[in-house]
């Protein structure tokens, strides 16, 4: 591929050697793509792994940390900026910078990211989609937002006709541990114990398996994770109250290499994922996100999107190094063409 008419690189997949040859034995091309990044130290550790850095370097991409204590405009020059940080201040910094430097590709725009930091707005986009259902139907669980006064919750839930069990999720996803503190509620009354603002979402039986659909621009990768087990009628009749549950579908819960019933293990159909990812990519205005999807038990080809995460844990996505470096090259190339 050619950039600035000066450097030519091989394509991803041409050779495995590009990542396996020690850097000292090759002379990588001078970096022509400078990627400034503003990430938490946790994200930096899980994403900017040595293999990614090495592969990027061999393709002329250099990652440079953004110094948050210095004005952004005094740093760089950058070709691309990658970021995932919390707070209005940071969003403002990025927006101001983008206005001043339209030549830099900021991945992704803060207002688009904001959309998926709220569990109501993130799923509204999915609910509004009118996808052809030739490969299955995609919808979202019925849910109710409780903004304040949890004492009125039992009434509101009854009025809305939501059925138990309900998954209770904090409304705002702000990167904190608390934003991932979820509960399963077996009755309406106990809901008044919980802290608003929150989302009450109908629990969908899905045979305990969840699909994480990772999106990087136009690329899609799916992994399988374990999830909450189904809730039976007899569980419902025997249980009451609300129960906090841990992060069930984290990376350690991979179900990729597990012997499962093929009907449960089978990934959602590729054409369905392609159209869903494409639509969300455009409607959300995001390039980097993942979708948590489940297949309803006992209903043929019925899929639910239950969560969308911005700049998720790509470090756990197979071949992410190749996919991500290709993505960056494409971004830089299309900017150059413009
Ligand atoms: N409506 C639902 N029906 C069935 N199971 C659900 C539902 N919502 C959530 N779950 C289960 O709870 C888990 C966590 O829910 P969710 O993905 O919304 O939380 P999160 O904290 O945003 O997770 P993440 O770490 O992916 O950001 C899911 O992986 C799934 O196992
Ligand atoms: O590292 P981060 O803080 O971005 O954590 C994100 C985490 O990635 P990690 O695996 O690198 O922890 C993601 O996991 P996967 O869905 O990809 O498995 C997901 O849980 C996001 O919701 C988290 O972002 P948050 O919602 O808290 O902003
Ligand atoms: Mg999730
Ligand atoms: Mg989430």
Coordinates of C-alpha atoms and ligand atoms in Angstrom, one line a residue:
X1 CA 0.0 0.0 0.0
X2 CA 1.2 3.5 -0.7
X3 CA 1.0 6.5 1.6
X4 CA 2.3 10.0 0.8
X5 CA 3.8 8.4 -2.3
X6 CA 6.8 7.4 -0.3
X7 CA 6.5 4.0 1.4
X8 CA 5.1 0.8 0.3
X9 CA 4.1 -2.0 2.8
X10 CA 2.9 -5.5 2.4
X11 CA -0.7 -6.4 3.1
X12 CA -1.9 -8.1 6.2
X13 CA -1.8 -11.8 5.8
X14 CA 1.0 -11.7 3.2
X15 CA 3.5 -12.9 5.6
X16 CA 3.5 -14.1 9.2
X17 CA 7.1 -13.0 9.4
X18 CA 6.3 -9.4 9.8
X19 CA 5.2 -9.9 13.3
X20 CA 7.6 -12.8 14.2
X21 CA 10.9 -11.4 13.1
X22 CA 12.6 -9.5 16.0
X23 CA 12.4 -5.8 15.3
X24 CA 16.2 -5.5 15.6
X25 CA 16.7 -7.8 12.6
X26 CA 14.5 -5.8 10.2
X27 CA 14.4 -2.2 9.4
X28 CA 10.8 -1.1 9.6
X29 CA 9.7 1.8 7.4
X30 CA 9.9 5.2 9.0
X31 CA 6.6 5.8 10.7
X32 CA 4.3 7.9 8.5
X33 CA 1.2 7.3 10.5
X34 CA 1.2 8.7 14.0
X35 CA -1.6 7.5 16.2
X36 CA -2.0 9.6 19.3
X37 CA -3.8 7.7 22.1
X38 CA -5.6 8.8 25.2
X39 CA -6.5 5.6 27.1
X40 CA -6.7 4.5 30.7
X41 CA -3.7 2.5 32.0
X42 CA -6.0 -0.6 32.1
X43 CA -6.9 -0.2 28.5
X44 CA -3.4 0.6 27.4
X45 CA -2.3 -2.7 29.0
X46 CA -5.0 -4.8 27.4
X47 CA -4.9 -3.2 24.0
X48 CA -1.4 -1.8 23.3
X49 CA 0.3 -5.2 23.6
X50 CA 3.8 -5.7 22.3
X51 CA 2.6 -7.8 19.3
X52 CA 0.3 -4.9 18.2
X53 CA 3.0 -2.3 18.6
X54 CA 5.5 -4.5 16.7
X55 CA 3.2 -5.2 13.8
X56 CA 2.1 -1.6 13.6
X57 CA 5.7 -0.4 13.5
X58 CA 6.5 -2.8 10.7
X59 CA 3.6 -1.1 8.8
X60 CA 4.8 2.4 9.5
X61 CA 2.4 3.1 12.3
X62 CA 3.6 4.6 15.5
X63 CA 1.6 4.9 18.7
X64 CA 2.3 8.0 20.8
X65 CA 0.7 8.7 24.2
X66 CA -1.2 12.0 24.6
X67 CA 0.0 14.0 27.6
X68 CA -3.2 15.0 29.3
X69 CA -1.4 17.8 31.2
X70 CA -0.4 19.6 28.0
X71 CA -2.6 21.3 25.4
X72 CA -3.4 18.8 22.7
X73 CA -2.7 21.3 19.9
X74 CA 0.9 21.5 21.1
X75 CA 1.3 17.8 20.6
X76 CA 1.6 15.7 17.5
X77 CA 1.3 16.1 14.6
X78 CA -1.1 13.2 14.6
X79 CA -2.6 11.3 11.7
X80 CA -5.2 9.6 13.9
X81 CA -6.3 10.0 17.5
X82 CA -7.7 7.0 19.5
X83 CA -9.3 7.7 22.8
X84 CA -11.5 6.3 25.5
X85 CA -11.5 8.5 28.6
X86 CA -14.4 9.6 30.8
X87 CA -15.6 13.1 31.4
X88 CA -17.1 16.2 29.8
X89 CA -13.7 18.0 29.9
X90 CA -12.1 15.4 27.8
X91 CA -14.9 15.4 25.3
X92 CA -14.6 19.2 25.0
X93 CA -10.8 18.9 24.5
X94 CA -11.3 16.5 21.6
X95 CA -14.1 18.5 20.1
X96 CA -12.1 21.8 20.2
X97 CA -9.1 20.0 18.7
X98 CA -11.1 18.5 15.9
X99 CA -12.5 21.9 15.0
X100 CA -8.9 23.2 14.9
X101 CA -7.5 20.2 13.1
X102 CA -10.0 18.7 10.7
X103 CA -7.1 16.9 9.0
X104 CA -6.7 14.6 12.0
X105 CA -9.0 11.6 12.2
X106 CA -10.5 11.3 15.6
X107 CA -11.8 7.8 16.4
X108 CA -14.6 8.2 17.5
X109 CA -16.5 11.5 17.9
X110 CA -17.4 12.2 21.5
X111 CA -21.1 12.8 20.8
X112 CA -21.4 9.4 19.1
X113 CA -19.6 7.7 22.1
X114 CA -22.0 9.5 24.4
X115 CA -24.9 7.7 22.8
X116 CA -23.6 4.3 24.0
X117 CA -22.8 5.5 27.5
X118 CA -26.5 5.3 28.3
X119 CA -28.3 2.0 28.4
X120 CA -31.5 3.6 27.1
X121 CA -30.1 5.4 24.1
X122 CA -27.7 2.6 23.1
X123 CA -30.6 0.2 22.5
X124 CA -33.0 2.7 21.0
X125 CA -31.0 2.7 17.9
X126 CA -31.3 -1.1 17.6
X127 CA -35.0 -1.0 18.3
X128 CA -35.4 1.5 15.4
X129 CA -33.7 -0.7 12.9
X130 CA -35.8 -2.2 10.2
X131 CA -33.7 -5.1 9.1
X132 CA -34.8 -7.7 6.6
X133 CA -35.7 -10.8 8.7
X134 CA -34.6 -13.4 6.1
X135 CA -31.8 -14.6 8.5
X136 CA -33.5 -14.0 11.8
X137 CA -35.1 -11.2 13.8
X138 CA -33.1 -8.8 15.9
X139 CA -34.7 -6.9 18.7
X140 CA -34.1 -5.6 22.2
X141 CA -35.6 -6.7 25.5
X142 CA -38.5 -4.6 26.7
X143 CA -37.1 -2.2 29.3
X144 CA -38.1 0.6 31.6
X145 CA -35.9 3.5 32.7
X146 CA -36.3 4.6 36.4
X147 CA -34.8 8.0 36.7
X148 CA -35.6 8.7 40.4
X149 CA -37.8 7.6 43.3
X150 CA -37.5 3.9 43.3
X151 CA -40.4 3.6 45.7
X152 CA -42.8 4.0 42.8
X153 CA -41.1 1.3 40.9
X154 CA -43.3 -1.7 41.6
X155 CA -46.3 0.3 40.3
X156 CA -44.5 1.6 37.2
X157 CA -43.3 -1.9 36.3
X158 CA -46.7 -3.4 36.7
X159 CA -48.2 -0.5 34.6
X160 CA -45.6 -1.1 31.9
X161 CA -46.4 -4.8 31.9
X162 CA -42.8 -6.0 32.3
X163 CA -42.5 -9.6 33.4
X164 CA -40.0 -11.0 35.9
X165 CA -37.2 -11.9 36.1
X166 CA -35.8 -8.5 35.4
X167 CA -32.1 -7.5 34.9
X168 CA -31.4 -4.3 36.7
X169 CA -28.6 -2.2 35.2
X170 CA -27.2 1.2 36.1
X171 CA -28.5 3.7 33.4
X172 CA -25.1 5.3 32.8
X173 CA -22.0 3.4 31.7
X174 CA -19.2 5.7 32.9
X175 CA -16.3 3.2 33.0
X176 CA -16.7 2.7 36.8
X177 CA -17.0 -0.6 38.5
X178 CA -20.4 0.4 39.7
X179 CA -21.7 0.9 36.2
X180 CA -21.3 -2.9 35.8
X181 CA -23.0 -3.8 39.0
X182 CA -26.1 -5.7 37.8
X183 CA -29.0 -7.4 39.7
X184 CA -31.5 -10.0 38.8
X185 CA -34.9 -9.3 40.3
X186 CA -37.5 -12.1 40.8
X187 CA -40.3 -9.8 42.0
X188 CA -41.5 -6.2 41.6
X189 CA -41.6 -5.3 45.3
X190 CA -37.9 -5.7 46.0
X191 CA -37.0 -3.3 43.1
X192 CA -37.7 -0.4 45.4
X193 CA -34.5 -1.3 47.3
X194 CA -32.4 -0.5 44.3
X195 CA -30.6 2.7 43.4
X196 CA -31.9 5.0 40.5
X197 CA -31.1 5.9 37.8
X198 CA -31.4 2.4 36.4
X199 CA -32.8 0.3 33.6
X200 CA -35.1 -2.6 34.2
X201 CA -34.8 -5.1 31.4
X202 CA -36.7 -8.3 30.8
X203 CA -34.5 -11.3 31.2
X204 CA -34.5 -13.5 28.1
X205 CA -33.7 -17.2 28.4
X206 CA -30.8 -17.9 26.0
X207 CA -29.3 -21.3 27.1
X208 CA -26.5 -19.5 29.0
X209 CA -24.5 -18.5 25.9
X210 CA -23.8 -15.0 24.6
X211 CA -22.2 -13.8 21.4
X212 CA -19.8 -10.8 21.5
X213 CA -19.7 -9.2 18.1
X214 CA -16.6 -7.1 17.8
X215 CA -16.6 -4.4 15.2
X216 CA -13.5 -2.5 13.9
X217 CA -14.7 -0.3 11.1
X218 CA -15.9 -2.8 8.5
X219 CA -14.5 -5.9 10.2
X220 CA -16.5 -8.2 12.3
X221 CA -15.3 -10.9 14.7
X222 CA -17.6 -13.0 16.9
X223 CA -16.6 -14.8 20.1
X224 CA -18.8 -17.0 22.4
X225 CA -19.0 -16.4 26.1
X226 CA -20.9 -18.0 29.0
X227 CA -23.7 -16.0 30.4
X228 CA -26.5 -16.2 33.0
X229 CA -28.3 -19.6 33.0
X230 CA -32.0 -19.8 32.0
X231 CA -34.6 -19.1 34.7
X232 CA -37.4 -21.7 34.8
X233 CA -41.0 -21.3 36.0
X234 CA -40.1 -23.4 39.0
X235 CA -37.1 -21.0 39.8
X236 CA -39.6 -18.1 39.7
X237 CA -42.1 -19.8 41.9
X238 CA -39.4 -20.7 44.5
X239 CA -37.4 -17.4 44.5
X240 CA -38.0 -13.8 45.4
X241 CA -35.9 -10.8 46.0
X242 CA -33.0 -9.1 44.1
X243 CA -29.6 -10.7 43.6
X244 CA -26.4 -9.0 42.6
X245 CA -24.5 -11.1 40.0
X246 CA -20.9 -10.9 38.9
X247 CA -19.5 -10.1 35.5
X248 CA -20.6 -13.3 34.0
X249 CA -19.6 -12.8 30.4
X250 CA -16.0 -11.5 30.9
X251 CA -13.1 -12.7 28.9
X252 CA -12.4 -15.5 31.3
X253 CA -15.9 -16.9 30.5
X254 CA -14.9 -17.9 26.9
X255 CA -17.2 -20.6 25.5
X256 CA -15.3 -20.8 22.2
X257 CA -13.6 -24.1 22.7
X258 CA -16.3 -25.8 24.8
X259 CA -18.3 -28.8 23.7
X260 CA -21.8 -27.4 23.6
X261 CA -25.1 -28.4 22.0
X262 CA -24.5 -27.3 18.3
X263 CA -27.9 -25.5 18.2
X264 CA -26.7 -23.3 21.2
X265 CA -23.1 -23.0 20.0
X266 CA -23.9 -21.9 16.4
X267 CA -23.0 -18.3 15.8
X268 CA -25.7 -15.9 14.6
X269 CA -25.8 -16.0 10.7
X270 CA -23.0 -14.0 9.1
X271 CA -25.3 -12.0 6.8
X272 CA -27.4 -11.0 9.7
X273 CA -24.4 -9.8 11.6
X274 CA -23.1 -7.9 8.6
X275 CA -26.2 -6.0 8.1
X276 CA -26.6 -5.3 11.8
X277 CA -23.0 -4.1 12.2
X278 CA -23.2 -1.9 9.1
X279 CA -26.4 -0.3 10.2
X280 CA -25.2 0.4 13.7
X281 CA -21.8 1.6 12.5
X282 CA -23.6 4.2 10.4
X283 CA -26.4 5.1 12.7
X284 CA -24.2 5.3 15.8
X285 CA -21.4 7.0 13.9
X286 CA -19.0 4.7 15.6
X287 CA -16.1 2.6 14.2
X288 CA -15.0 0.8 17.4
X289 CA -17.6 -1.1 19.4
X290 CA -19.0 -4.5 20.3
X291 CA -22.5 -5.8 20.5
X292 CA -23.7 -8.4 23.1
X293 CA -26.2 -10.6 21.4
X294 CA -28.2 -13.6 22.7
X295 CA -30.4 -16.1 20.9
X296 CA -33.7 -16.7 22.6
X297 CA -34.3 -20.2 23.8
X298 CA -37.3 -21.9 22.3
X299 CA -38.0 -19.3 19.6
X300 CA -36.4 -19.9 16.2
X301 CA -33.9 -17.3 14.9
X302 CA -34.9 -14.7 17.5
X303 CA -31.9 -12.5 18.6
X304 CA -31.7 -9.8 21.2
X305 CA -29.1 -7.1 21.5
X306 CA -28.6 -6.5 25.2
X307 CA -25.5 -4.3 25.4
X308 CA -23.2 -2.2 23.2
X309 CA -19.8 -1.2 24.4
X310 CA -17.5 1.5 23.1
X311 CA -13.8 0.5 22.4
X312 CA -14.3 -2.8 24.1
X313 CA -11.6 -5.3 25.0
X314 CA -10.1 -5.9 21.6
X315 CA -7.1 -7.6 23.2
X316 CA -9.4 -10.7 23.5
X317 CA -10.5 -10.6 19.9
X318 CA -8.8 -13.2 17.6
X319 CA -6.3 -11.6 15.2
X320 CA -7.1 -8.1 16.5
X321 CA -3.5 -7.0 15.8
X322 CA -3.9 -7.5 12.0
X323 CA -7.4 -6.2 11.9
X324 CA -6.6 -3.1 13.9
X325 CA -3.4 -2.2 12.0
X326 CA -5.3 -2.6 8.7
X327 CA -8.0 -0.4 10.0
X328 CA -5.5 2.3 10.9
X329 CA -3.9 2.0 7.5
X330 CA -7.2 2.4 5.7
X331 CA -8.2 5.4 7.8
X332 CA -4.9 7.1 7.0
X333 CA -5.2 6.2 3.3
X334 CA -8.7 7.5 2.9
X335 CA -7.7 10.7 4.6
X336 CA -4.8 11.1 2.3
X337 CA -7.0 10.6 -0.8
X338 CA -9.3 13.3 0.5
Ligands
LIG1 N1 -31.9 -9.0 29.1 C1 -31.0 -9.9 29.4 N2 -31.4 -11.2 29.3 C2 -30.6 -12.2 29.7 N3 -29.3 -12.0 30.1 C3 -28.9 -10.8 30.3 C4 -29.7 -9.7 29.9 N4 -29.0 -8.5 30.1 C5 -27.8 -8.9 30.6 N5 -27.7 -10.2 30.7 C6 -26.6 -11.0 31.2 O1 -25.9 -10.1 32.0 C7 -24.6 -9.9 31.5 C8 -24.2 -8.4 31.7 O2 -25.1 -7.6 31.1 P1 -24.6 -6.4 30.2 O3 -23.8 -6.9 29.1 O4 -25.8 -5.5 29.9 O5 -23.7 -5.6 31.3 P2 -22.3 -4.8 31.1 O6 -21.9 -4.5 32.5 O7 -22.6 -3.6 30.3 O8 -21.4 -5.8 30.4 P3 -20.0 -5.5 29.6 O9 -18.9 -6.0 30.4 O10 -20.2 -6.3 28.3 O11 -20.0 -4.1 29.3 C9 -24.7 -10.3 30.0 O12 -23.4 -10.7 29.5 C10 -25.6 -11.4 30.1 O13 -25.0 -12.6 30.6
LIG2 O1 -11.0 -1.6 29.5 P1 -12.3 -0.9 29.6 O2 -12.4 0.0 30.8 O3 -12.6 -0.1 28.4 O4 -13.4 -2.0 29.9 C1 -14.4 -2.5 28.9 C2 -14.2 -3.9 28.8 O5 -13.0 -4.1 28.2 P2 -11.7 -4.8 28.9 O6 -11.9 -6.3 28.6 O7 -10.6 -4.2 28.3 O8 -11.9 -4.6 30.4 C3 -15.3 -4.6 27.9 O9 -15.2 -6.0 27.9 P3 -15.6 -6.8 26.6 O10 -17.1 -6.5 26.4 O11 -14.8 -6.4 25.5 O12 -15.3 -8.2 27.0 C4 -16.7 -4.2 28.3 O13 -16.9 -4.7 29.6 C5 -16.8 -2.7 28.4 O14 -18.1 -2.4 28.9 C6 -15.7 -2.0 29.3 O15 -15.8 -0.6 29.2 P4 -16.6 0.3 30.2 O16 -18.0 0.0 29.8 O17 -16.3 -0.1 31.6 O18 -16.2 1.7 29.8
LIG3 MG1 -22.2 -6.7 28.1
LIG4 MG1 -21.6 -3.0 28.6

